[in-house]
Coordinates of C-alpha atoms in Angstrom, one line a residue:
C1 CA 66.0 185.7 67.7
A2 CA 65.0 189.3 68.4
A3 CA 66.9 190.6 65.4
L4 CA 65.3 188.1 63.1
G5 CA 61.9 188.9 64.5
H6 CA 62.5 192.6 63.7
L7 CA 63.5 191.7 60.2
L8 CA 60.5 189.4 59.6
F9 CA 58.1 192.1 60.6
K10 CA 59.7 195.1 58.8
V11 CA 60.5 193.3 55.6
Y12 CA 57.6 190.8 55.3
G13 CA 55.0 192.1 57.7
A14 CA 54.9 188.6 59.4
V15 CA 53.4 189.6 62.7
G16 CA 52.8 186.2 64.1
A17 CA 56.3 184.8 63.2
A18 CA 58.0 188.0 64.5
L19 CA 56.2 187.8 67.9
D20 CA 57.1 184.1 68.3
L21 CA 60.8 185.0 67.8
F22 CA 60.5 188.0 70.2
D23 CA 58.9 185.7 72.8
R24 CA 61.7 183.2 72.3
A25 CA 64.4 185.9 72.7
L26 CA 62.8 187.1 76.0
R27 CA 62.5 183.5 77.4
L28 CA 66.2 182.9 76.5
G29 CA 67.2 186.1 78.3
S30 CA 68.5 187.8 75.1
T31 CA 68.9 191.5 74.9
V32 CA 66.3 193.3 72.8
S33 CA 67.4 196.6 71.2
P34 CA 65.2 199.7 71.5
M35 CA 64.4 199.2 67.8
G36 CA 63.4 195.7 68.6
W37 CA 61.0 196.9 71.3
C38 CA 59.5 199.4 68.9
A39 CA 58.9 196.6 66.3
M40 CA 57.4 194.4 69.0
A41 CA 55.1 197.2 70.0
E42 CA 54.0 197.6 66.4
C43 CA 53.3 193.9 66.1
F44 CA 51.1 193.9 69.3
S45 CA 49.3 197.0 68.0
R46 CA 48.5 195.3 64.7
I47 CA 46.7 192.5 66.4
G48 CA 44.9 194.7 69.0
R49 CA 47.0 193.8 72.1
V50 CA 47.2 197.3 73.3
E51 CA 48.4 196.7 76.8
E52 CA 51.4 194.6 75.6
A53 CA 52.2 197.2 73.0
E54 CA 52.3 199.9 75.7
Q55 CA 54.6 197.7 77.8
A56 CA 56.9 197.1 74.9
L57 CA 57.1 200.9 74.2
S58 CA 57.9 201.6 77.8
M59 CA 61.0 199.4 77.4
C60 CA 62.4 201.7 74.7
S61 CA 65.3 203.9 75.9
F62 CA 66.9 206.4 73.5
A63 CA 69.7 208.7 74.3
K64 CA 68.2 211.6 72.3
D65 CA 64.7 213.1 71.8
S66 CA 62.4 210.2 70.8
R67 CA 60.8 212.4 68.2
S68 CA 64.1 212.1 66.2
I69 CA 63.6 208.3 66.1
P70 CA 61.2 207.3 63.4
A71 CA 60.8 203.7 64.7
F72 CA 59.6 205.0 68.1
M73 CA 57.1 207.4 66.5
L74 CA 55.8 204.8 64.1
A75 CA 55.2 202.5 67.0
K76 CA 53.3 205.2 68.9
C77 CA 51.2 205.9 65.8
E78 CA 50.4 202.1 65.4
L79 CA 49.4 202.1 69.1
A80 CA 47.1 205.1 68.6
L81 CA 45.4 203.3 65.7
A82 CA 44.9 200.2 67.8
K83 CA 43.3 202.0 70.7
P84 CA 41.7 203.5 68.5
D85 CA 42.6 207.2 68.9
L86 CA 42.4 208.5 65.3
N87 CA 43.0 212.1 66.3
Q88 CA 46.3 211.2 68.0
A89 CA 47.2 208.9 65.1
L90 CA 46.7 211.8 62.7
E91 CA 48.7 214.2 64.8
L92 CA 51.6 211.8 65.1
S93 CA 51.6 210.8 61.4
S94 CA 51.5 214.4 60.3
A95 CA 54.5 215.1 62.6
L96 CA 56.3 212.1 61.2
I97 CA 56.4 213.4 57.6
S98 CA 57.4 216.8 58.9
W99 CA 60.3 215.5 61.0
H100 CA 61.4 212.7 58.6
P101 CA 60.4 213.7 55.0
S102 CA 63.0 211.3 53.6
D103 CA 61.6 208.2 55.3
A104 CA 59.2 206.2 53.2
Q105 CA 57.8 204.4 56.2
C106 CA 56.7 207.7 57.6
W107 CA 54.9 208.7 54.4
A108 CA 53.3 205.2 54.3
M109 CA 52.0 205.6 57.9
H110 CA 50.5 209.0 57.1
D111 CA 48.9 207.5 54.0
Q112 CA 47.3 204.7 56.2
V113 CA 46.0 207.2 58.8
L114 CA 44.6 209.5 56.2
H115 CA 42.9 206.6 54.4
M116 CA 41.2 205.7 57.7
T117 CA 40.3 209.2 58.7
K118 CA 39.6 211.1 55.5
G119 CA 39.3 208.5 52.7
A120 CA 41.2 207.2 49.7
S121 CA 41.3 210.6 47.9
A122 CA 43.2 212.2 50.7
A123 CA 45.6 209.3 51.0
I124 CA 46.4 209.5 47.2
S125 CA 47.2 213.2 47.7
I126 CA 49.7 212.3 50.4
C127 CA 51.2 209.5 48.3
D128 CA 51.8 212.1 45.5
Q129 CA 53.5 214.4 47.9
G130 CA 55.7 211.6 49.2
L131 CA 56.6 210.6 45.7
Q132 CA 57.8 214.2 45.0
Q133 CA 60.1 213.8 48.0
L134 CA 61.0 210.2 47.2
P135 CA 60.7 209.6 43.4
S136 CA 60.1 206.0 42.3
C137 CA 59.6 204.8 45.9
S138 CA 57.9 201.4 45.4
L139 CA 56.2 201.5 48.8
L140 CA 54.4 204.7 48.0
E141 CA 53.7 203.8 44.5
I142 CA 51.9 200.6 45.6
R143 CA 50.0 202.4 48.2
R144 CA 48.8 204.8 45.5
V145 CA 47.8 201.9 43.3
Q146 CA 45.7 200.4 46.1
R147 CA 43.9 203.7 46.8
L148 CA 43.2 204.1 43.0
Y149 CA 41.5 200.7 43.0
L150 CA 39.3 201.6 46.0
L151 CA 38.2 204.7 44.1
D152 CA 37.3 202.6 41.0
E153 CA 39.9 204.4 39.0
L154 CA 40.6 201.1 37.2
D155 CA 42.3 202.3 34.0
E156 CA 44.8 204.4 35.9
C157 CA 45.2 201.7 38.5
A158 CA 46.0 199.1 35.9
R159 CA 48.5 201.4 34.1
S160 CA 50.2 202.1 37.4
C161 CA 50.4 198.4 38.1
Q162 CA 52.0 197.7 34.7
A163 CA 54.5 200.5 35.3
L164 CA 55.5 199.0 38.7
L165 CA 55.8 195.6 37.2
S166 CA 58.1 196.9 34.5
Q167 CA 60.5 197.8 37.3
F168 CA 59.7 195.0 39.7
P169 CA 58.3 192.0 37.7
D170 CA 57.6 189.9 40.8
H171 CA 55.9 192.6 42.9
L172 CA 53.1 190.5 44.5
V173 CA 50.7 193.4 45.5
A174 CA 51.0 194.9 42.0
L175 CA 50.2 191.6 40.4
V176 CA 47.2 190.9 42.6
T177 CA 45.9 194.4 42.1
L178 CA 46.3 194.2 38.4
A179 CA 44.4 190.9 38.4
R180 CA 41.6 192.6 40.3
C181 CA 41.4 195.3 37.6
Q182 CA 41.4 192.6 34.9
M183 CA 38.6 190.8 36.6
D184 CA 36.6 194.0 36.9
F185 CA 37.2 194.6 33.2
G186 CA 35.9 191.1 32.4
D187 CA 39.3 190.0 31.1
F188 CA 39.3 186.7 32.9
E189 CA 42.0 184.9 30.9
P190 CA 44.6 187.7 31.4
A191 CA 43.5 187.8 35.1
E192 CA 44.1 184.0 35.5
M193 CA 47.6 184.4 33.9
T194 CA 48.4 187.3 36.2
L195 CA 47.3 185.4 39.3
R196 CA 49.3 182.3 38.4
R197 CA 52.3 184.5 37.9
A198 CA 51.7 186.0 41.4
L199 CA 51.4 182.5 42.9
S200 CA 54.7 181.5 41.2
T201 CA 56.2 184.3 43.3
C202 CA 54.3 183.6 46.5
P203 CA 52.5 180.2 46.5
A204 CA 50.8 180.8 49.8
D205 CA 49.3 184.2 49.3
P206 CA 45.7 183.9 50.3
S207 CA 44.4 186.8 48.2
A208 CA 45.9 185.4 45.0
L209 CA 44.7 181.9 45.8
G210 CA 41.2 183.1 46.5
L211 CA 41.0 185.3 43.4
L212 CA 42.3 182.5 41.2
A213 CA 39.8 180.1 42.7
K214 CA 37.0 182.7 41.8
V215 CA 38.3 183.1 38.2
V216 CA 38.5 179.3 37.7
W217 CA 35.1 178.7 39.2
D218 CA 33.3 181.6 37.3
T219 CA 34.8 180.7 33.9
N220 CA 33.6 177.0 34.1
G221 CA 37.1 175.8 34.6
D222 CA 38.3 172.9 36.7
K223 CA 35.8 173.0 39.7
G224 CA 38.0 170.6 41.6
E225 CA 41.0 172.9 41.3
A226 CA 38.8 175.9 42.3
L227 CA 37.6 174.2 45.4
A228 CA 41.1 173.1 46.3
L229 CA 42.3 176.7 45.9
F230 CA 39.4 178.0 48.0
D231 CA 40.3 175.4 50.7
K232 CA 43.9 176.4 50.7
A233 CA 43.2 180.2 50.8
T234 CA 40.7 179.9 53.7
E235 CA 43.1 177.6 55.6
I236 CA 45.9 180.1 55.3
D237 CA 43.7 183.1 56.2
P238 CA 40.4 182.1 57.8
T239 CA 39.5 185.7 58.4
N240 CA 39.5 186.9 54.7
A241 CA 35.9 187.8 54.3
I242 CA 36.1 188.0 50.5
N243 CA 37.5 184.5 50.1
L244 CA 35.0 183.1 52.6
G245 CA 32.1 184.8 50.8
N246 CA 33.2 183.5 47.4
F247 CA 33.8 180.0 48.8
G248 CA 30.3 180.0 50.3
E249 CA 28.8 181.0 47.0
A250 CA 30.7 178.3 45.2
L251 CA 29.5 175.7 47.7
L252 CA 25.9 176.7 47.2
E253 CA 26.2 176.0 43.5
L254 CA 27.3 172.4 44.1
P255 CA 24.8 169.5 43.8
S256 CA 23.1 169.1 47.2
T257 CA 24.9 166.0 48.4
A258 CA 28.4 167.3 47.4
S259 CA 27.5 170.7 48.8
Q260 CA 26.6 169.2 52.2
T261 CA 29.8 167.2 52.3
K262 CA 31.9 170.3 51.5
K263 CA 30.0 172.4 54.0
A264 CA 30.7 169.8 56.7
E265 CA 34.4 169.9 55.8
A266 CA 34.4 173.7 55.8

């Protein structure tokens, strides 16, 4: 259970499912490896459960200097972000890429911290440095694409997405980000095709569902399909502010009786 929880978190970022498996492992009396405790600490930090993250980190035991263990330092950095202690997070993430320049997760963490502390431009610079160390690293390439979108560098962002998709045709984040660019360009038909392609890869992705609902609604498509997509997206992730806002705008456009009914259901 613990090993599967570690895998689910590191590969898919499935925090809730990973924590459920870690909890089951502990209740069954299973042994959790130091790496497992690190992953558990990262999961708790991601959802703001700082005390439990600290307890999980305290269970880690390494035979050598903990600075030489990227997983431990990544967990400490996540904990600093959760507290939040951005100065400590920046110090730790800077040290990570110095100690472990060949580890993509370390570069990605530094990108995340820089984005939070110094903005998207600084984060892109770090992604570029990381890609010099690790050419064609898809993790860093997609981080760079996301920062370009935030900076409204839509042409370069779209080109970078297309380049990524030529290597990884089913890359979900690249597909969703490309669709965002296409929507901003006003190219709604290509955006709809891109989003349906994304959903064929991951049918339950709330971002793709919400964006497709928005495209279908705004282009006078099937309103029933759009509302069903909005319903599904907000059910999967009820905290997604963009989806909730777009869903609310759609409901306000409905005839009064239907609108009241849908609002009651929502």
